């Protein structure tokens, strides 16, 4: 049973537990997010994961052609695409994910509140290459179990943290890709300063992804200096996709 959660987080987890499973024979090879990030970094560019989302509990609301957006991002050399598939609070869908995995040949992250193996099965079936496991909503036992289950499909897993205690859990379980979310999912508070501090607590042998609130090249530069290897950006790029040209 996931952690006891109140408010919208509790709702989204209960909703996710009921999510119907998609079972299809996967048609798509698996693209490695780790390799994509290291390749782009090796060429002196910023590895950016461009996110497609229609809305969020923090008040974001926007619609734009999903395939046009992801193809534009792919053509501008992003390391990967993140697709919100959570329906209730983010306006996402599995249909969006499948359309994107059919359209691009770079790593695709299924961005959702994964709390069941059914959701991992759906991610794999729909062609996703990466899933997100959020420490804030899972017990440590569930986290380890779902991580191993996803790795059995050879998927990459981003384990998301927002404080020191959660970093401790991620580090001691040897999770290899750690995302630091500048937005606290419970309070919705946003702080890049907190993220810069947290990034320094993560060992350099882990791949580190800074998530949320990134608006400029300067934000990227400061997060990079704090140890981030890659940058997950949604709002800034959904509002103005051309910004990718100055950020990548
Ligand atoms: O729109 P922003 O501030 O660039 O944030 C993108 C992404 O980091 C954010 O949507 C996110 C990070 N972790 C999540 C977990 C669930 C849902 C959403 C998220």
PDB file of C-alpha atoms and ligand atoms in Angstrom:
ATOM      1  CA  UNK A   1       0.000   0.000   0.000  1.00  0.00           C
ATOM      2  CA  UNK A   2       1.530   3.384  -0.963  1.00  0.00           C
ATOM      3  CA  UNK A   3       2.335   5.851   1.747  1.00  0.00           C
ATOM      4  CA  UNK A   4      -0.553   7.567   3.545  1.00  0.00           C
ATOM      5  CA  UNK A   5      -1.141  10.751   1.538  1.00  0.00           C
ATOM      6  CA  UNK A   6      -3.634  13.573   1.961  1.00  0.00           C
ATOM      7  CA  UNK A   7      -5.050  16.090  -0.488  1.00  0.00           C
ATOM      8  CA  UNK A   8      -4.580  15.800  -4.227  1.00  0.00           C
ATOM      9  CA  UNK A   9      -1.614  13.408  -3.870  1.00  0.00           C
ATOM     10  CA  UNK A  10      -3.833  10.931  -2.059  1.00  0.00           C
ATOM     11  CA  UNK A  11      -6.474  11.295  -4.764  1.00  0.00           C
ATOM     12  CA  UNK A  12      -4.013  10.845  -7.638  1.00  0.00           C
ATOM     13  CA  UNK A  13      -2.555   7.711  -6.059  1.00  0.00           C
ATOM     14  CA  UNK A  14      -5.982   6.153  -5.467  1.00  0.00           C
ATOM     15  CA  UNK A  15      -6.928   7.021  -9.058  1.00  0.00           C
ATOM     16  CA  UNK A  16      -3.671   5.497 -10.345  1.00  0.00           C
ATOM     17  CA  UNK A  17      -4.308   2.257  -8.460  1.00  0.00           C
ATOM     18  CA  UNK A  18      -7.511   1.816 -10.477  1.00  0.00           C
ATOM     19  CA  UNK A  19      -5.908   2.603 -13.855  1.00  0.00           C
ATOM     20  CA  UNK A  20      -6.860  -0.095 -16.405  1.00  0.00           C
ATOM     21  CA  UNK A  21      -3.869  -2.009 -17.784  1.00  0.00           C
ATOM     22  CA  UNK A  22      -2.903  -1.742 -21.455  1.00  0.00           C
ATOM     23  CA  UNK A  23      -1.448  -4.980 -22.739  1.00  0.00           C
ATOM     24  CA  UNK A  24       0.006  -4.961 -26.288  1.00  0.00           C
ATOM     25  CA  UNK A  25       2.958  -6.573 -27.972  1.00  0.00           C
ATOM     26  CA  UNK A  26       5.617  -3.854 -27.971  1.00  0.00           C
ATOM     27  CA  UNK A  27       6.579  -2.773 -31.497  1.00  0.00           C
ATOM     28  CA  UNK A  28       9.335  -0.334 -30.596  1.00  0.00           C
ATOM     29  CA  UNK A  29      13.023  -0.891 -29.666  1.00  0.00           C
ATOM     30  CA  UNK A  30      14.092   0.463 -26.269  1.00  0.00           C
ATOM     31  CA  UNK A  31      16.023   3.753 -26.463  1.00  0.00           C
ATOM     32  CA  UNK A  32      18.419   4.327 -23.534  1.00  0.00           C
ATOM     33  CA  UNK A  33      17.927   7.639 -21.723  1.00  0.00           C
ATOM     34  CA  UNK A  34      21.281   7.169 -20.002  1.00  0.00           C
ATOM     35  CA  UNK A  35      23.071   6.813 -23.350  1.00  0.00           C
ATOM     36  CA  UNK A  36      21.165   9.724 -24.849  1.00  0.00           C
ATOM     37  CA  UNK A  37      22.117  12.040 -21.966  1.00  0.00           C
ATOM     38  CA  UNK A  38      25.774  11.006 -21.962  1.00  0.00           C
ATOM     39  CA  UNK A  39      26.004  11.338 -25.761  1.00  0.00           C
ATOM     40  CA  UNK A  40      24.610  14.888 -25.759  1.00  0.00           C
ATOM     41  CA  UNK A  41      26.719  15.852 -22.743  1.00  0.00           C
ATOM     42  CA  UNK A  42      29.784  14.467 -24.530  1.00  0.00           C
ATOM     43  CA  UNK A  43      29.130  16.884 -27.393  1.00  0.00           C
ATOM     44  CA  UNK A  44      29.085  19.869 -25.023  1.00  0.00           C
ATOM     45  CA  UNK A  45      25.320  20.382 -25.260  1.00  0.00           C
ATOM     46  CA  UNK A  46      22.668  20.471 -22.524  1.00  0.00           C
ATOM     47  CA  UNK A  47      20.739  17.180 -22.284  1.00  0.00           C
ATOM     48  CA  UNK A  48      17.139  18.322 -22.053  1.00  0.00           C
ATOM     49  CA  UNK A  49      14.055  16.175 -21.535  1.00  0.00           C
ATOM     50  CA  UNK A  50      11.180  18.153 -23.054  1.00  0.00           C
ATOM     51  CA  UNK A  51       7.856  17.534 -21.383  1.00  0.00           C
ATOM     52  CA  UNK A  52       4.413  17.587 -22.932  1.00  0.00           C
ATOM     53  CA  UNK A  53       1.649  18.365 -20.448  1.00  0.00           C
ATOM     54  CA  UNK A  54      -1.739  20.037 -20.829  1.00  0.00           C
ATOM     55  CA  UNK A  55      -2.295  21.139 -17.233  1.00  0.00           C
ATOM     56  CA  UNK A  56      -1.076  20.718 -13.662  1.00  0.00           C
ATOM     57  CA  UNK A  57      -2.310  21.285 -10.075  1.00  0.00           C
ATOM     58  CA  UNK A  58       0.053  24.281  -9.883  1.00  0.00           C
ATOM     59  CA  UNK A  59      -2.224  26.105 -12.331  1.00  0.00           C
ATOM     60  CA  UNK A  60      -0.583  25.452 -15.696  1.00  0.00           C
ATOM     61  CA  UNK A  61      -3.086  25.016 -18.535  1.00  0.00           C
ATOM     62  CA  UNK A  62      -2.248  24.801 -22.235  1.00  0.00           C
ATOM     63  CA  UNK A  63      -3.119  22.793 -25.296  1.00  0.00           C
ATOM     64  CA  UNK A  64      -0.923  22.422 -28.333  1.00  0.00           C
ATOM     65  CA  UNK A  65      -0.470  19.807 -31.033  1.00  0.00           C
ATOM     66  CA  UNK A  66       1.406  17.022 -29.267  1.00  0.00           C
ATOM     67  CA  UNK A  67       3.040  15.453 -32.334  1.00  0.00           C
ATOM     68  CA  UNK A  68       4.140  18.798 -33.761  1.00  0.00           C
ATOM     69  CA  UNK A  69       5.668  19.648 -30.344  1.00  0.00           C
ATOM     70  CA  UNK A  70       7.554  16.377 -29.817  1.00  0.00           C
ATOM     71  CA  UNK A  71       8.852  16.221 -33.398  1.00  0.00           C
ATOM     72  CA  UNK A  72      10.055  19.820 -33.094  1.00  0.00           C
ATOM     73  CA  UNK A  73      11.869  18.935 -29.869  1.00  0.00           C
ATOM     74  CA  UNK A  74      13.391  15.823 -31.426  1.00  0.00           C
ATOM     75  CA  UNK A  75      14.631  17.861 -34.406  1.00  0.00           C
ATOM     76  CA  UNK A  76      16.257  20.300 -31.973  1.00  0.00           C
ATOM     77  CA  UNK A  77      18.362  17.615 -30.327  1.00  0.00           C
ATOM     78  CA  UNK A  78      16.668  16.974 -26.989  1.00  0.00           C
ATOM     79  CA  UNK A  79      17.815  13.943 -24.971  1.00  0.00           C
ATOM     80  CA  UNK A  80      14.271  12.679 -24.552  1.00  0.00           C
ATOM     81  CA  UNK A  81      10.563  13.409 -24.296  1.00  0.00           C
ATOM     82  CA  UNK A  82       8.418  13.255 -21.155  1.00  0.00           C
ATOM     83  CA  UNK A  83       4.711  12.606 -21.685  1.00  0.00           C
ATOM     84  CA  UNK A  84       2.227  13.153 -18.867  1.00  0.00           C
ATOM     85  CA  UNK A  85      -0.191  10.228 -18.893  1.00  0.00           C
ATOM     86  CA  UNK A  86      -1.969  11.054 -15.629  1.00  0.00           C
ATOM     87  CA  UNK A  87      -5.557  11.891 -16.630  1.00  0.00           C
ATOM     88  CA  UNK A  88      -7.255  13.439 -13.610  1.00  0.00           C
ATOM     89  CA  UNK A  89      -4.930  16.286 -12.637  1.00  0.00           C
ATOM     90  CA  UNK A  90      -2.653  16.635 -15.673  1.00  0.00           C
ATOM     91  CA  UNK A  91      -5.027  15.994 -18.577  1.00  0.00           C
ATOM     92  CA  UNK A  92      -2.749  13.299 -19.967  1.00  0.00           C
ATOM     93  CA  UNK A  93      -3.544   9.888 -21.472  1.00  0.00           C
ATOM     94  CA  UNK A  94      -2.102   6.591 -22.620  1.00  0.00           C
ATOM     95  CA  UNK A  95      -3.302   7.612 -26.072  1.00  0.00           C
ATOM     96  CA  UNK A  96      -0.879  10.580 -25.958  1.00  0.00           C
ATOM     97  CA  UNK A  97       1.970   8.301 -24.964  1.00  0.00           C
ATOM     98  CA  UNK A  98       1.325   5.826 -27.778  1.00  0.00           C
ATOM     99  CA  UNK A  99       1.099   8.626 -30.347  1.00  0.00           C
ATOM    100  CA  UNK A 100       4.460   9.987 -29.192  1.00  0.00           C
ATOM    101  CA  UNK A 101       6.285   6.632 -29.126  1.00  0.00           C
ATOM    102  CA  UNK A 102       5.105   6.068 -32.700  1.00  0.00           C
ATOM    103  CA  UNK A 103       6.356   9.499 -33.744  1.00  0.00           C
ATOM    104  CA  UNK A 104       9.895   9.830 -32.333  1.00  0.00           C
ATOM    105  CA  UNK A 105      13.071   7.754 -32.189  1.00  0.00           C
ATOM    106  CA  UNK A 106      14.461   9.101 -28.928  1.00  0.00           C
ATOM    107  CA  UNK A 107      13.814   8.006 -25.332  1.00  0.00           C
ATOM    108  CA  UNK A 108      10.255   8.608 -24.078  1.00  0.00           C
ATOM    109  CA  UNK A 109       9.419   8.889 -20.368  1.00  0.00           C
ATOM    110  CA  UNK A 110       5.928   7.938 -19.206  1.00  0.00           C
ATOM    111  CA  UNK A 111       5.398  10.651 -16.600  1.00  0.00           C
ATOM    112  CA  UNK A 112       2.813   9.376 -14.144  1.00  0.00           C
ATOM    113  CA  UNK A 113       2.219   8.333 -10.536  1.00  0.00           C
ATOM    114  CA  UNK A 114       3.246   4.710 -10.827  1.00  0.00           C
ATOM    115  CA  UNK A 115       2.115   2.586  -7.865  1.00  0.00           C
ATOM    116  CA  UNK A 116       1.287  -0.748  -9.551  1.00  0.00           C
ATOM    117  CA  UNK A 117       2.995  -3.297 -11.818  1.00  0.00           C
ATOM    118  CA  UNK A 118       0.009  -2.898 -14.186  1.00  0.00           C
ATOM    119  CA  UNK A 119       1.174   0.652 -14.881  1.00  0.00           C
ATOM    120  CA  UNK A 120       4.690  -0.586 -15.693  1.00  0.00           C
ATOM    121  CA  UNK A 121       3.188  -3.184 -18.055  1.00  0.00           C
ATOM    122  CA  UNK A 122       1.229  -0.396 -19.743  1.00  0.00           C
ATOM    123  CA  UNK A 123       4.339   1.789 -20.081  1.00  0.00           C
ATOM    124  CA  UNK A 124       6.258  -1.053 -21.736  1.00  0.00           C
ATOM    125  CA  UNK A 125       3.344  -2.040 -24.010  1.00  0.00           C
ATOM    126  CA  UNK A 126       2.835   1.543 -25.177  1.00  0.00           C
ATOM    127  CA  UNK A 127       6.505   1.914 -26.143  1.00  0.00           C
ATOM    128  CA  UNK A 128       7.859   4.024 -23.282  1.00  0.00           C
ATOM    129  CA  UNK A 129      11.576   3.656 -22.554  1.00  0.00           C
ATOM    130  CA  UNK A 130      11.631   5.249 -19.102  1.00  0.00           C
ATOM    131  CA  UNK A 131       9.273   5.347 -16.121  1.00  0.00           C
ATOM    132  CA  UNK A 132       9.209   7.610 -13.079  1.00  0.00           C
ATOM    133  CA  UNK A 133       9.024   6.301  -9.508  1.00  0.00           C
ATOM    134  CA  UNK A 134       8.228   9.015  -6.978  1.00  0.00           C
ATOM    135  CA  UNK A 135       9.722   8.391  -3.521  1.00  0.00           C
ATOM    136  CA  UNK A 136       7.131  10.730  -1.986  1.00  0.00           C
ATOM    137  CA  UNK A 137       4.230   8.383  -2.786  1.00  0.00           C
ATOM    138  CA  UNK A 138       5.788   4.917  -2.381  1.00  0.00           C
ATOM    139  CA  UNK A 139       7.032   2.932   0.580  1.00  0.00           C
ATOM    140  CA  UNK A 140      10.674   1.873   0.265  1.00  0.00           C
ATOM    141  CA  UNK A 141       9.615  -1.736  -0.241  1.00  0.00           C
ATOM    142  CA  UNK A 142       7.301  -0.745  -3.132  1.00  0.00           C
ATOM    143  CA  UNK A 143       9.972   1.491  -4.613  1.00  0.00           C
ATOM    144  CA  UNK A 144      12.533  -1.340  -4.695  1.00  0.00           C
ATOM    145  CA  UNK A 145       9.988  -3.857  -5.998  1.00  0.00           C
ATOM    146  CA  UNK A 146       8.680  -1.616  -8.808  1.00  0.00           C
ATOM    147  CA  UNK A 147      12.245  -0.577  -9.710  1.00  0.00           C
ATOM    148  CA  UNK A 148      13.313  -4.214 -10.116  1.00  0.00           C
ATOM    149  CA  UNK A 149      10.126  -4.985 -12.048  1.00  0.00           C
ATOM    150  CA  UNK A 150      10.733  -2.118 -14.497  1.00  0.00           C
ATOM    151  CA  UNK A 151      14.404  -3.121 -14.890  1.00  0.00           C
ATOM    152  CA  UNK A 152      13.248  -6.653 -15.772  1.00  0.00           C
ATOM    153  CA  UNK A 153      11.742  -5.023 -18.889  1.00  0.00           C
ATOM    154  CA  UNK A 154      15.074  -3.185 -19.447  1.00  0.00           C
ATOM    155  CA  UNK A 155      13.372   0.158 -18.910  1.00  0.00           C
ATOM    156  CA  UNK A 156      15.301   3.083 -17.451  1.00  0.00           C
ATOM    157  CA  UNK A 157      13.850   4.358 -14.173  1.00  0.00           C
ATOM    158  CA  UNK A 158      14.039   7.922 -12.868  1.00  0.00           C
ATOM    159  CA  UNK A 159      13.639   7.852  -9.083  1.00  0.00           C
ATOM    160  CA  UNK A 160      12.309  11.246  -8.024  1.00  0.00           C
ATOM    161  CA  UNK A 161      13.276  12.937  -4.761  1.00  0.00           C
ATOM    162  CA  UNK A 162      12.515  16.316  -3.162  1.00  0.00           C
ATOM    163  CA  UNK A 163      14.386  16.264   0.171  1.00  0.00           C
ATOM    164  CA  UNK A 164      17.396  14.822   2.036  1.00  0.00           C
ATOM    165  CA  UNK A 165      15.482  11.860   3.496  1.00  0.00           C
ATOM    166  CA  UNK A 166      14.314  10.800   0.033  1.00  0.00           C
ATOM    167  CA  UNK A 167      17.872  11.146  -1.322  1.00  0.00           C
ATOM    168  CA  UNK A 168      19.053   8.819   1.448  1.00  0.00           C
ATOM    169  CA  UNK A 169      16.516   6.190   0.288  1.00  0.00           C
ATOM    170  CA  UNK A 170      17.520   6.584  -3.390  1.00  0.00           C
ATOM    171  CA  UNK A 171      21.257   6.406  -2.675  1.00  0.00           C
ATOM    172  CA  UNK A 172      21.192   3.407  -0.343  1.00  0.00           C
ATOM    173  CA  UNK A 173      19.149   1.388  -2.829  1.00  0.00           C
ATOM    174  CA  UNK A 174      21.642   2.095  -5.631  1.00  0.00           C
ATOM    175  CA  UNK A 175      19.081   3.602  -8.000  1.00  0.00           C
ATOM    176  CA  UNK A 176      21.157   4.850 -10.937  1.00  0.00           C
ATOM    177  CA  UNK A 177      19.102   7.788 -12.249  1.00  0.00           C
ATOM    178  CA  UNK A 178      17.874  10.283  -9.665  1.00  0.00           C
ATOM    179  CA  UNK A 179      15.542  13.171 -10.504  1.00  0.00           C
ATOM    180  CA  UNK A 180      15.444  16.128  -8.116  1.00  0.00           C
ATOM    181  CA  UNK A 181      12.075  17.855  -8.365  1.00  0.00           C
ATOM    182  CA  UNK A 182      12.271  21.542  -7.466  1.00  0.00           C
ATOM    183  CA  UNK A 183       8.516  21.474  -6.944  1.00  0.00           C
ATOM    184  CA  UNK A 184       7.306  19.803  -3.762  1.00  0.00           C
ATOM    185  CA  UNK A 185       4.370  17.715  -4.985  1.00  0.00           C
ATOM    186  CA  UNK A 186       2.485  18.066  -1.705  1.00  0.00           C
ATOM    187  CA  UNK A 187       2.850  21.810  -1.061  1.00  0.00           C
ATOM    188  CA  UNK A 188       3.479  22.724  -4.754  1.00  0.00           C
ATOM    189  CA  UNK A 189       6.233  25.080  -3.499  1.00  0.00           C
ATOM    190  CA  UNK A 190       8.996  25.639  -6.077  1.00  0.00           C
ATOM    191  CA  UNK A 191      12.670  26.172  -5.210  1.00  0.00           C
ATOM    192  CA  UNK A 192      15.685  25.785  -7.490  1.00  0.00           C
ATOM    193  CA  UNK A 193      17.909  26.855  -4.558  1.00  0.00           C
ATOM    194  CA  UNK A 194      16.787  23.745  -2.667  1.00  0.00           C
ATOM    195  CA  UNK A 195      17.555  21.605  -5.712  1.00  0.00           C
ATOM    196  CA  UNK A 196      21.086  23.001  -6.039  1.00  0.00           C
ATOM    197  CA  UNK A 197      21.691  22.020  -2.416  1.00  0.00           C
ATOM    198  CA  UNK A 198      20.170  18.539  -2.840  1.00  0.00           C
ATOM    199  CA  UNK A 199      22.100  17.788  -6.051  1.00  0.00           C
ATOM    200  CA  UNK A 200      25.368  18.118  -4.129  1.00  0.00           C
ATOM    201  CA  UNK A 201      24.268  15.326  -1.763  1.00  0.00           C
ATOM    202  CA  UNK A 202      23.965  12.779  -4.608  1.00  0.00           C
ATOM    203  CA  UNK A 203      27.098  10.736  -5.465  1.00  0.00           C
ATOM    204  CA  UNK A 204      28.651  11.588  -8.846  1.00  0.00           C
ATOM    205  CA  UNK A 205      28.274   7.981 -10.080  1.00  0.00           C
ATOM    206  CA  UNK A 206      24.491   8.498 -10.361  1.00  0.00           C
ATOM    207  CA  UNK A 207      22.889  10.278 -13.302  1.00  0.00           C
ATOM    208  CA  UNK A 208      21.200  13.402 -11.912  1.00  0.00           C
ATOM    209  CA  UNK A 209      18.222  15.118 -13.504  1.00  0.00           C
ATOM    210  CA  UNK A 210      16.974  18.534 -12.363  1.00  0.00           C
ATOM    211  CA  UNK A 211      13.210  18.812 -12.796  1.00  0.00           C
ATOM    212  CA  UNK A 212      10.717  21.718 -12.767  1.00  0.00           C
ATOM    213  CA  UNK A 213      10.894  25.492 -12.721  1.00  0.00           C
ATOM    214  CA  UNK A 214      13.670  25.758 -15.309  1.00  0.00           C
ATOM    215  CA  UNK A 215      13.188  28.915 -17.351  1.00  0.00           C
ATOM    216  CA  UNK A 216      16.561  29.997 -18.752  1.00  0.00           C
ATOM    217  CA  UNK A 217      20.074  29.086 -19.805  1.00  0.00           C
ATOM    218  CA  UNK A 218      21.259  30.651 -16.577  1.00  0.00           C
ATOM    219  CA  UNK A 219      19.042  28.284 -14.541  1.00  0.00           C
ATOM    220  CA  UNK A 220      20.579  25.380 -16.452  1.00  0.00           C
ATOM    221  CA  UNK A 221      24.122  26.693 -15.911  1.00  0.00           C
ATOM    222  CA  UNK A 222      23.594  27.023 -12.144  1.00  0.00           C
ATOM    223  CA  UNK A 223      22.003  23.569 -11.867  1.00  0.00           C
ATOM    224  CA  UNK A 224      24.827  22.105 -13.954  1.00  0.00           C
ATOM    225  CA  UNK A 225      27.399  23.646 -11.595  1.00  0.00           C
ATOM    226  CA  UNK A 226      25.522  22.017  -8.707  1.00  0.00           C
ATOM    227  CA  UNK A 227      25.929  18.640 -10.438  1.00  0.00           C
ATOM    228  CA  UNK A 228      22.895  18.126 -12.687  1.00  0.00           C
ATOM    229  CA  UNK A 229      23.527  16.020 -15.808  1.00  0.00           C
ATOM    230  CA  UNK A 230      20.161  16.638 -17.471  1.00  0.00           C
ATOM    231  CA  UNK A 231      17.192  18.989 -17.260  1.00  0.00           C
ATOM    232  CA  UNK A 232      13.476  18.169 -17.402  1.00  0.00           C
ATOM    233  CA  UNK A 233      11.535  21.153 -18.706  1.00  0.00           C
ATOM    234  CA  UNK A 234       7.772  21.408 -19.294  1.00  0.00           C
ATOM    235  CA  UNK A 235       6.085  24.788 -18.803  1.00  0.00           C
ATOM    236  CA  UNK A 236       8.829  26.937 -20.372  1.00  0.00           C
ATOM    237  CA  UNK A 237       8.851  24.840 -23.563  1.00  0.00           C
ATOM    238  CA  UNK A 238       5.082  24.322 -23.742  1.00  0.00           C
ATOM    239  CA  UNK A 239       4.674  28.126 -23.563  1.00  0.00           C
ATOM    240  CA  UNK A 240       7.365  28.780 -26.192  1.00  0.00           C
ATOM    241  CA  UNK A 241       8.809  25.714 -27.961  1.00  0.00           C
ATOM    242  CA  UNK A 242      11.362  27.899 -29.800  1.00  0.00           C
ATOM    243  CA  UNK A 243      13.121  28.458 -26.460  1.00  0.00           C
ATOM    244  CA  UNK A 244      14.657  25.011 -26.918  1.00  0.00           C
ATOM    245  CA  UNK A 245      17.109  26.553 -29.407  1.00  0.00           C
ATOM    246  CA  UNK A 246      18.721  28.700 -26.691  1.00  0.00           C
ATOM    247  CA  UNK A 247      18.543  26.055 -23.957  1.00  0.00           C
ATOM    248  CA  UNK A 248      19.904  22.891 -25.599  1.00  0.00           C
TER     249      UNK A 248
HETATM  250  O1  LIG B   1       6.574  22.540 -15.953  1.00  0.00           O
HETATM  251  P1  LIG B   1       7.934  22.495 -15.236  1.00  0.00           P
HETATM  252  O2  LIG B   1       8.019  23.455 -14.072  1.00  0.00           O
HETATM  253  O3  LIG B   1       9.093  22.634 -16.209  1.00  0.00           O
HETATM  254  O4  LIG B   1       8.009  21.002 -14.582  1.00  0.00           O
HETATM  255  C1  LIG B   1       8.109  19.896 -15.470  1.00  0.00           C
HETATM  256  C2  LIG B   1       8.181  18.586 -14.641  1.00  0.00           C
HETATM  257  O5  LIG B   1       9.340  18.633 -13.870  1.00  0.00           O
HETATM  258  C3  LIG B   1       6.966  18.441 -13.740  1.00  0.00           C
HETATM  259  O6  LIG B   1       5.806  18.394 -14.552  1.00  0.00           O
HETATM  260  C4  LIG B   1       7.039  17.182 -12.859  1.00  0.00           C
HETATM  261  C5  LIG B   1       8.155  16.742 -12.220  1.00  0.00           C
HETATM  262  N1  LIG B   1       7.865  15.596 -11.525  1.00  0.00           N
HETATM  263  C6  LIG B   1       6.541  15.292 -11.693  1.00  0.00           C
HETATM  264  C7  LIG B   1       5.778  14.213 -11.203  1.00  0.00           C
HETATM  265  C8  LIG B   1       4.453  14.133 -11.589  1.00  0.00           C
HETATM  266  C9  LIG B   1       3.903  15.134 -12.428  1.00  0.00           C
HETATM  267  C10 LIG B   1       4.653  16.215 -12.929  1.00  0.00           C
HETATM  268  C11 LIG B   1       5.993  16.274 -12.557  1.00  0.00           C
END
